[in-house]
Short mmCIF file of C-alpha atoms and ligand atoms in Angstrom, two decimals:
data_model
loop_
_atom_site.label_atom_id
_atom_site.label_comp_id
_atom_site.label_asym_id
_atom_site.label_seq_id
_atom_site.Cartn_x
_atom_site.Cartn_y
_atom_site.Cartn_z
CA MET A 1 346.50 267.03 62.37
CA ASN A 2 344.75 267.62 59.10
CA LYS A 3 345.03 264.50 57.00
CA ASP A 4 344.76 264.56 53.26
CA TYR A 5 342.32 261.77 52.70
CA TYR A 6 342.33 262.36 48.96
CA ASN A 7 346.06 261.85 48.89
CA ILE A 8 345.85 258.73 51.07
CA LEU A 9 343.30 257.15 48.78
CA GLY A 10 345.02 258.47 45.70
CA VAL A 11 342.05 260.13 44.11
CA GLY A 12 341.47 263.64 42.84
CA LYS A 13 339.41 266.17 44.76
CA ASN A 14 336.75 265.96 42.09
CA ALA A 15 336.55 262.15 42.03
CA SER A 16 333.04 260.71 41.87
CA GLN A 17 331.69 258.58 44.75
CA GLU A 18 331.85 255.60 42.40
CA GLU A 19 335.50 256.27 41.62
CA ILE A 20 336.33 256.62 45.31
CA LYS A 21 334.62 253.32 46.07
CA LYS A 22 336.47 251.54 43.27
CA THR A 23 339.84 252.93 44.27
CA PHE A 24 339.27 252.05 47.92
CA ARG A 25 338.42 248.47 47.06
CA LYS A 26 341.48 248.08 44.91
CA LYS A 27 343.78 249.56 47.53
CA ALA A 28 342.21 247.70 50.44
CA HIS A 29 342.73 244.52 48.53
CA GLN A 30 346.40 245.29 47.85
CA CYS A 31 347.42 246.11 51.39
CA HIS A 32 345.09 243.86 53.37
CA PRO A 33 347.15 242.62 56.37
CA ASP A 34 346.29 238.98 55.71
CA LYS A 35 347.94 239.18 52.32
CA GLN A 36 351.59 238.71 51.57
CA GLY A 37 353.14 242.15 51.31
CA GLY A 38 350.14 243.58 53.09
CA ASP A 39 350.50 246.69 55.19
CA GLU A 40 348.32 246.98 58.25
CA GLN A 41 349.12 250.63 58.89
CA LYS A 42 348.30 251.60 55.35
CA PHE A 43 345.19 249.47 55.41
CA LYS A 44 343.96 251.35 58.44
CA GLU A 45 344.77 254.67 56.83
CA ILE A 46 342.88 254.05 53.65
CA ASN A 47 339.98 252.71 55.67
CA GLU A 48 339.90 255.90 57.65
CA ALA A 49 340.04 257.95 54.48
CA TYR A 50 337.29 255.94 52.90
CA GLN A 51 335.00 256.26 55.91
CA VAL A 52 334.92 259.96 55.20
CA LEU A 53 335.24 260.25 51.44
CA GLY A 54 333.01 257.25 50.76
CA ASP A 55 330.12 259.00 52.44
CA ALA A 56 328.94 262.01 50.48
CA LYS A 57 327.73 263.84 53.59
CA LYS A 58 330.92 263.36 55.58
CA ARG A 59 332.97 264.15 52.52
CA ALA A 60 331.22 267.50 52.18
CA GLN A 61 331.99 268.27 55.84
CA TYR A 62 335.57 267.22 55.34
CA ASP A 63 335.92 269.39 52.25
CA GLN A 64 334.74 272.32 54.29
CA PHE A 65 336.42 271.76 57.64
CA GLY A 66 339.20 269.24 57.07
CA SER A 67 339.74 266.01 58.97
CA ALA A 68 339.60 267.79 62.33
CA PHE A 69 335.90 268.38 61.95
CA GLU A 70 334.90 265.26 63.78
CA HIS A 71 336.93 265.96 66.89
CA GLY A 72 334.77 268.91 67.67
CA GLN A 73 331.82 266.65 68.22
CA ALA A 74 331.14 265.06 71.55
CA GLY A 75 331.75 261.34 71.51
CA GLY A 76 333.70 261.57 68.31
CA GLY A 77 330.93 260.03 66.30
CA PHE A 78 328.89 261.23 63.43
CA SER A 79 325.32 261.98 64.14
CA GLY A 80 323.13 259.40 62.53
CA PHE A 81 326.03 257.12 61.87
CA GLU A 82 324.95 253.56 62.40
CA GLY A 83 328.14 251.67 62.20
CA PHE A 84 331.21 250.66 64.09
CA SER A 85 333.34 253.39 65.42
CA ALA A 86 336.87 252.81 66.51
CA GLN A 87 338.01 253.55 70.04
CA GLY A 88 339.38 256.98 70.49
CA GLY A 89 338.26 258.31 67.17
CA PRO A 90 340.01 258.16 63.83
CA ALA A 91 343.34 259.44 65.12
CA SER A 92 344.15 256.18 66.89
CA GLY A 93 341.67 253.83 65.33
CA TRP A 94 339.54 253.46 62.32
CA ASP A 95 336.08 252.69 61.14
CA ILE A 96 335.03 249.84 58.99
CA ASN A 97 332.17 249.96 56.67
CA MET A 98 331.14 246.34 56.72
CA GLU A 99 328.99 246.69 53.67
CA ASP A 100 331.85 247.76 51.47
CA LEU A 101 334.31 245.25 52.83
CA GLY A 102 331.95 242.32 52.87
CA ASP A 103 332.21 241.46 49.22
CA ILE A 104 335.94 241.94 49.07
CA PHE A 105 337.03 239.79 51.95
CA GLY A 106 334.21 237.37 52.06
CA GLY A 107 334.01 236.09 55.60
CA LEU A 108 335.37 239.16 57.33
CA GLY A 109 332.01 239.77 58.91
CA ASP A 110 332.28 236.47 60.70
CA ILE A 111 335.56 237.39 62.31
CA PHE A 112 333.94 240.38 63.91
CA GLY A 113 331.00 238.40 65.00
CA PHE A 114 328.39 240.70 63.59
CA SER A 115 326.69 240.63 60.28
CA SER A 116 327.57 242.91 57.45
CA GLN A 117 323.99 243.75 56.69
CA GLY A 118 323.66 247.45 57.12
CA GLY A 119 320.95 249.89 56.42
CA GLN A 120 318.79 252.26 58.34
CA GLY A 121 316.73 251.01 61.21
CA ARG A 122 319.08 248.18 62.04
CA GLY A 123 318.14 246.50 65.25
CA ARG A 124 314.94 248.46 65.74
CA ALA A 125 311.98 246.56 67.12
CA ARG A 126 311.91 243.78 64.60
CA ARG A 127 309.18 243.15 62.04
CA GLY A 128 307.18 240.05 62.85
CA GLY A 129 308.12 236.79 61.14
CA ASP A 130 306.50 235.42 58.02
CA ILE A 131 304.37 232.30 58.32
CA GLN A 132 304.05 229.61 55.69
CA VAL A 133 301.13 227.27 55.68
CA LEU A 134 300.11 224.47 53.37
CA LEU A 135 296.42 224.67 52.53
CA ALA A 136 294.67 221.73 50.89
CA ILE A 137 291.57 222.48 48.84
CA GLU A 138 289.25 220.42 46.64
CA PHE A 139 289.39 220.47 42.85
CA LYS A 140 286.13 222.41 42.56
CA GLU A 141 287.27 224.95 45.14
CA ALA A 142 290.29 225.62 42.96
CA VAL A 143 288.04 226.03 39.93
CA PHE A 144 285.47 228.37 41.40
CA GLY A 145 287.33 229.85 44.32
CA ALA A 146 286.38 229.46 47.94
CA GLU A 147 286.41 231.11 51.29
CA LYS A 148 288.38 229.21 53.90
CA GLU A 149 288.86 229.78 57.55
CA ILE A 150 292.30 228.94 58.89
CA ASN A 151 293.33 228.83 62.51
CA LEU A 152 296.93 229.68 63.22
CA LYS A 153 298.94 229.73 66.40
CA LYS A 154 300.89 232.95 66.09
CA ASN A 155 302.02 236.12 67.78
CA VAL A 156 299.26 238.68 67.87
CA VAL A 157 299.21 242.20 69.24
CA CYS A 158 298.66 242.06 73.01
CA ASP A 159 295.15 243.24 73.81
CA ARG A 160 296.07 244.48 77.26
CA CYS A 161 298.64 247.06 76.21
CA GLY A 162 297.72 247.49 72.56
CA GLY A 163 301.22 246.41 71.54
CA ASN A 164 303.39 249.03 73.27
CA GLY A 165 304.37 246.64 76.08
CA ALA A 166 303.37 249.01 78.87
CA GLU A 167 301.04 248.22 81.70
CA PRO A 168 297.99 250.46 81.29
CA ASP A 169 298.37 253.75 83.23
CA SER A 170 302.14 253.23 83.69
CA LYS A 171 304.35 256.28 83.22
CA ILE A 172 306.76 256.93 80.38
CA GLU A 173 310.36 257.25 81.54
CA THR A 174 313.74 257.66 79.94
CA CYS A 175 315.27 254.24 79.32
CA LYS A 176 317.81 253.48 82.02
CA THR A 177 319.83 251.08 79.93
CA CYS A 178 320.73 253.58 77.22
CA ASN A 179 319.96 256.83 79.06
CA GLY A 180 317.51 257.71 76.36
CA SER A 181 319.91 257.54 73.41
CA GLY A 182 318.36 254.34 72.08
CA ARG A 183 321.82 252.90 71.47
CA ILE A 184 324.35 251.05 73.50
CA ILE A 185 328.00 250.49 72.70
CA LYS A 186 329.57 247.09 72.99
CA THR A 187 333.29 246.54 72.85
CA GLN A 188 334.42 243.51 70.94
CA ARG A 189 337.84 242.02 70.63
CA THR A 190 338.83 241.41 67.05
CA ILE A 191 341.99 240.57 65.16
CA PHE A 192 342.44 244.27 64.50
CA GLY A 193 342.15 245.20 68.15
CA ASN A 194 339.20 246.33 70.20
CA MET A 195 336.26 247.48 68.17
CA ARG A 196 333.26 249.28 69.48
CA ALA A 197 330.00 248.29 67.94
CA GLN A 198 326.98 250.47 68.35
CA THR A 199 323.79 248.52 68.62
CA THR A 200 320.20 249.33 69.31
CA CYS A 201 319.25 249.24 72.97
CA PRO A 202 317.56 245.89 73.66
CA ASP A 203 315.38 247.29 76.43
CA CYS A 204 313.65 250.11 74.62
CA GLY A 205 314.20 248.88 71.06
CA GLY A 206 315.84 252.19 70.14
CA GLU A 207 313.02 254.38 71.37
CA GLY A 208 315.01 255.79 74.26
CA LYS A 209 311.92 255.58 76.42
CA SER A 210 310.52 252.88 78.56
CA TYR A 211 307.51 252.45 80.74
CA SER A 212 307.55 252.38 84.50
CA ARG A 213 305.79 249.01 84.48
CA LYS A 214 305.81 246.33 81.83
CA CYS A 215 302.53 244.92 80.62
CA SER A 216 301.61 242.01 82.86
CA LYS A 217 300.12 240.00 80.02
CA CYS A 218 302.90 240.14 77.41
CA HIS A 219 305.81 240.99 79.77
CA GLY A 220 306.58 244.06 77.70
CA ASN A 221 306.91 242.39 74.32
CA GLY A 222 303.67 243.81 73.02
CA VAL A 223 302.75 240.45 71.53
CA ILE A 224 301.21 237.27 72.85
CA GLN A 225 300.86 233.86 71.26
CA GLU A 226 297.33 232.94 70.44
CA ILE A 227 295.25 230.82 68.12
CA SER A 228 293.95 233.25 65.62
CA GLY A 229 291.35 232.60 62.95
CA ILE A 230 291.56 234.22 59.56
CA LYS A 231 289.18 234.06 56.62
CA VAL A 232 290.92 233.62 53.33
CA LYS A 233 289.50 234.11 49.88
CA ILE A 234 290.89 231.56 47.46
CA PRO A 235 290.71 233.04 43.96
CA ALA A 236 288.97 231.06 41.21
CA GLY A 237 291.42 229.31 38.91
CA ILE A 238 294.27 228.86 41.37
CA ASP A 239 296.47 225.87 40.65
CA ASP A 240 298.23 223.28 42.75
CA GLY A 241 301.54 224.62 44.08
CA GLU A 242 300.66 228.30 43.78
CA THR A 243 301.11 230.60 46.75
CA ILE A 244 298.84 233.29 48.11
CA ARG A 245 300.47 236.06 50.11
CA LEU A 246 298.45 237.79 52.79
CA SER A 247 300.37 240.88 53.67
CA GLY A 248 300.51 241.69 57.37
CA HIS A 249 298.89 238.44 58.48
CA GLY A 250 302.10 236.80 59.72
CA GLU A 251 303.45 237.14 63.24
CA ALA A 252 302.78 240.47 64.91
CA GLY A 253 305.95 242.53 65.40
CA GLU A 254 307.21 243.26 68.90
CA ARG A 255 306.27 246.58 70.47
CA GLY A 256 304.32 247.89 67.54
CA ALA A 257 306.72 246.82 64.76
CA PRO A 258 304.97 245.78 61.54
CA ALA A 259 303.63 242.26 61.23
CA GLY A 260 305.11 239.67 58.87
CA ASP A 261 303.25 238.13 55.97
CA LEU A 262 301.29 234.93 55.71
CA TYR A 263 302.02 232.66 52.76
CA LEU A 264 299.51 230.00 51.84
CA LYS A 265 300.85 227.31 49.60
CA ILE A 266 297.92 225.72 47.81
CA ARG A 267 297.63 221.97 47.43
CA VAL A 268 294.74 220.86 45.24
CA ASN A 269 293.46 217.40 46.14
CA PRO A 270 293.23 215.16 43.06
CA ASP A 271 289.75 214.52 41.72
CA ILE A 272 288.59 211.10 40.54
CA LYS A 273 286.74 212.48 37.50
CA PHE A 274 288.69 215.54 36.44
CA LYS A 275 292.26 216.39 35.63
CA ARG A 276 293.66 219.82 35.03
CA ASP A 277 295.74 220.85 32.05
CA GLY A 278 296.45 224.56 32.18
CA TYR A 279 292.99 226.10 32.18
CA ASN A 280 291.39 223.07 30.53
CA ILE A 281 289.74 220.18 32.32
CA LEU A 282 290.23 216.67 31.00
CA SER A 283 287.97 213.70 31.54
CA LYS A 284 287.12 210.41 29.91
CA ALA A 285 283.72 208.98 28.93
CA GLU A 286 283.05 205.37 28.09
CA ILE A 287 280.52 204.54 25.40
CA SER A 288 279.38 201.23 24.05
CA PHE A 289 280.32 199.81 20.70
CA ALA A 290 276.76 200.40 19.46
CA GLN A 291 276.75 204.03 20.63
CA ALA A 292 280.02 204.60 18.84
CA ALA A 293 278.77 203.00 15.65
CA LEU A 294 275.31 204.53 15.56
CA GLY A 295 275.87 207.83 17.39
CA ASP A 296 274.06 208.96 20.53
CA LYS A 297 273.55 211.78 22.99
CA ILE A 298 275.28 211.19 26.31
CA GLU A 299 275.62 213.04 29.62
CA ILE A 300 279.08 214.28 30.50
CA PRO A 301 279.81 215.29 34.10
CA THR A 302 281.52 218.69 34.20
CA VAL A 303 282.32 221.07 37.04
CA ASP A 304 279.07 222.86 36.14
CA GLY A 305 277.03 219.65 36.36
CA ASN A 306 276.02 217.27 33.58
CA VAL A 307 276.24 218.54 30.02
CA LYS A 308 274.79 216.78 26.96
CA LEU A 309 277.26 215.71 24.32
CA LYS A 310 276.28 214.50 20.85
CA ILE A 311 278.33 211.51 19.71
CA PRO A 312 278.30 211.38 15.93
CA GLU A 313 277.91 208.11 14.01
CA GLY A 314 281.13 206.15 13.67
CA ALA A 315 282.95 207.82 16.57
CA GLN A 316 286.36 206.29 17.22
CA SER A 317 287.85 205.43 20.59
CA GLY A 318 290.32 208.14 21.66
CA LYS A 319 288.43 210.92 19.89
CA VAL A 320 288.39 214.14 21.97
CA PHE A 321 285.34 216.39 22.14
CA ARG A 322 285.47 219.95 23.33
CA LEU A 323 282.91 221.41 25.69
CA SER A 324 283.69 225.07 25.18
CA GLY A 325 283.90 227.34 28.22
CA ARG A 326 283.43 224.53 30.75
CA GLY A 327 287.00 224.66 31.97
CA ILE A 328 288.79 226.66 34.63
CA PRO A 329 288.46 230.44 35.01
CA ARG A 330 291.67 232.24 34.10
CA LEU A 331 293.28 233.43 37.31
CA ARG A 332 294.77 236.52 35.71
CA GLY A 333 292.50 237.42 32.85
CA SER A 334 288.98 236.63 31.86
CA GLY A 335 286.98 233.74 30.49
CA ARG A 336 287.37 230.07 31.09
CA GLY A 337 289.22 227.20 29.49
CA ASP A 338 287.43 224.25 27.92
CA HIS A 339 286.47 220.80 29.07
CA LEU A 340 287.94 218.11 26.83
CA VAL A 341 286.30 214.69 26.87
CA GLU A 342 288.08 211.68 25.51
CA ILE A 343 285.75 208.97 24.26
CA ILE A 344 286.63 205.40 25.15
CA VAL A 345 284.74 202.77 23.17
CA LYS A 346 284.19 199.65 25.20
CA THR A 347 284.70 196.49 23.23
CA PRO A 348 282.02 194.04 24.33
CA THR A 349 283.18 191.05 26.34
CA GLY A 350 281.39 187.93 27.60
CA LEU A 351 279.16 187.69 24.55
CA SER A 352 276.64 184.88 24.31
CA ARG A 353 276.90 182.42 21.47
CA LYS A 354 273.93 184.06 19.74
CA GLN A 355 275.45 187.54 20.02
CA LYS A 356 278.69 186.25 18.61
CA GLU A 357 276.89 184.74 15.64
CA MET A 358 275.04 187.96 14.99
CA LEU A 359 278.27 189.92 15.02
CA LYS A 360 279.82 187.49 12.61
CA GLU A 361 276.83 187.85 10.35
CA LEU A 362 277.26 191.63 10.39
CA GLY A 363 280.82 191.13 9.23
CA ILE A 364 282.18 194.19 11.09
ZN1 LIG B 401 317.11 251.94 75.89
ZN1 LIG B 402 300.86 243.62 76.67
#
């Protein structure tokens, strides 16, 4: 009854886990029953071998006790094995590690009707969902930062049961659905025959315990939907299109599972006076022909209020002046950008006859 898994896979006893994985993939590919020249029996055999050798822990047990080691265990399973075990144990069936097969056969997971995403904690009370919200703010709020209050309709932890789903003062009992194991086994028909899939018990979420009475407010989910207000600090310097993540402020998880995250996508409303260019602010200022020719001191609106700007004699239209440090605070870093003012010289229109004559006399 002892099977030589090393021989079946065609690897040495000292082969590394990586080598075993590689060899398995190659062989599984060659003899896959859907392929021409495929060999279903052999495919099953190498799968069985890989289920043991591909797992360092099981491989160590196998090295010590041989392939019979698993039959000694009640239920024929491996403790802590979260996967799909074949009916009747490896002698008449086989196990599939969906993770390893997934990238070889592509859609195999779909045939079986369950996903190939593995990992610990599968099916446990699920983490709450993430929430995405678009948040519009004004230009100045983006520059200096702001505190905003947002109201969201979302799942929050039930205040009656504190999230465990039990009616206060109800007793803790062993879950009847799974008899306390936290798992249930479903049989599924597949192209390779009947497969048994172990899944987390839907009633206790894998805890193995349940309460004698479910919470009357949340019906045992541990969460209720509510409008919930949250204060958000918008950091100074944030730009249009950037996202703020508020960890743990998404939907509450069922029965005490962790909450999801809240993502705020920032939309900065356009401003009539200011435009943003990186951390600089751009604006335009109109001056008269005389101011441009003779020079002047003018007031420039900035996000800090009006600032005086000296226009030198003979300033040309399109000339850009820099108001240092009047721009946008650097979101990651220190200091601020600059405010750049473009001067637009207005050419006079609607001149009187006298004004026209004077201009002609000036000859400019
Ligand atoms: Zn249960
Ligand atoms: Zn409740």
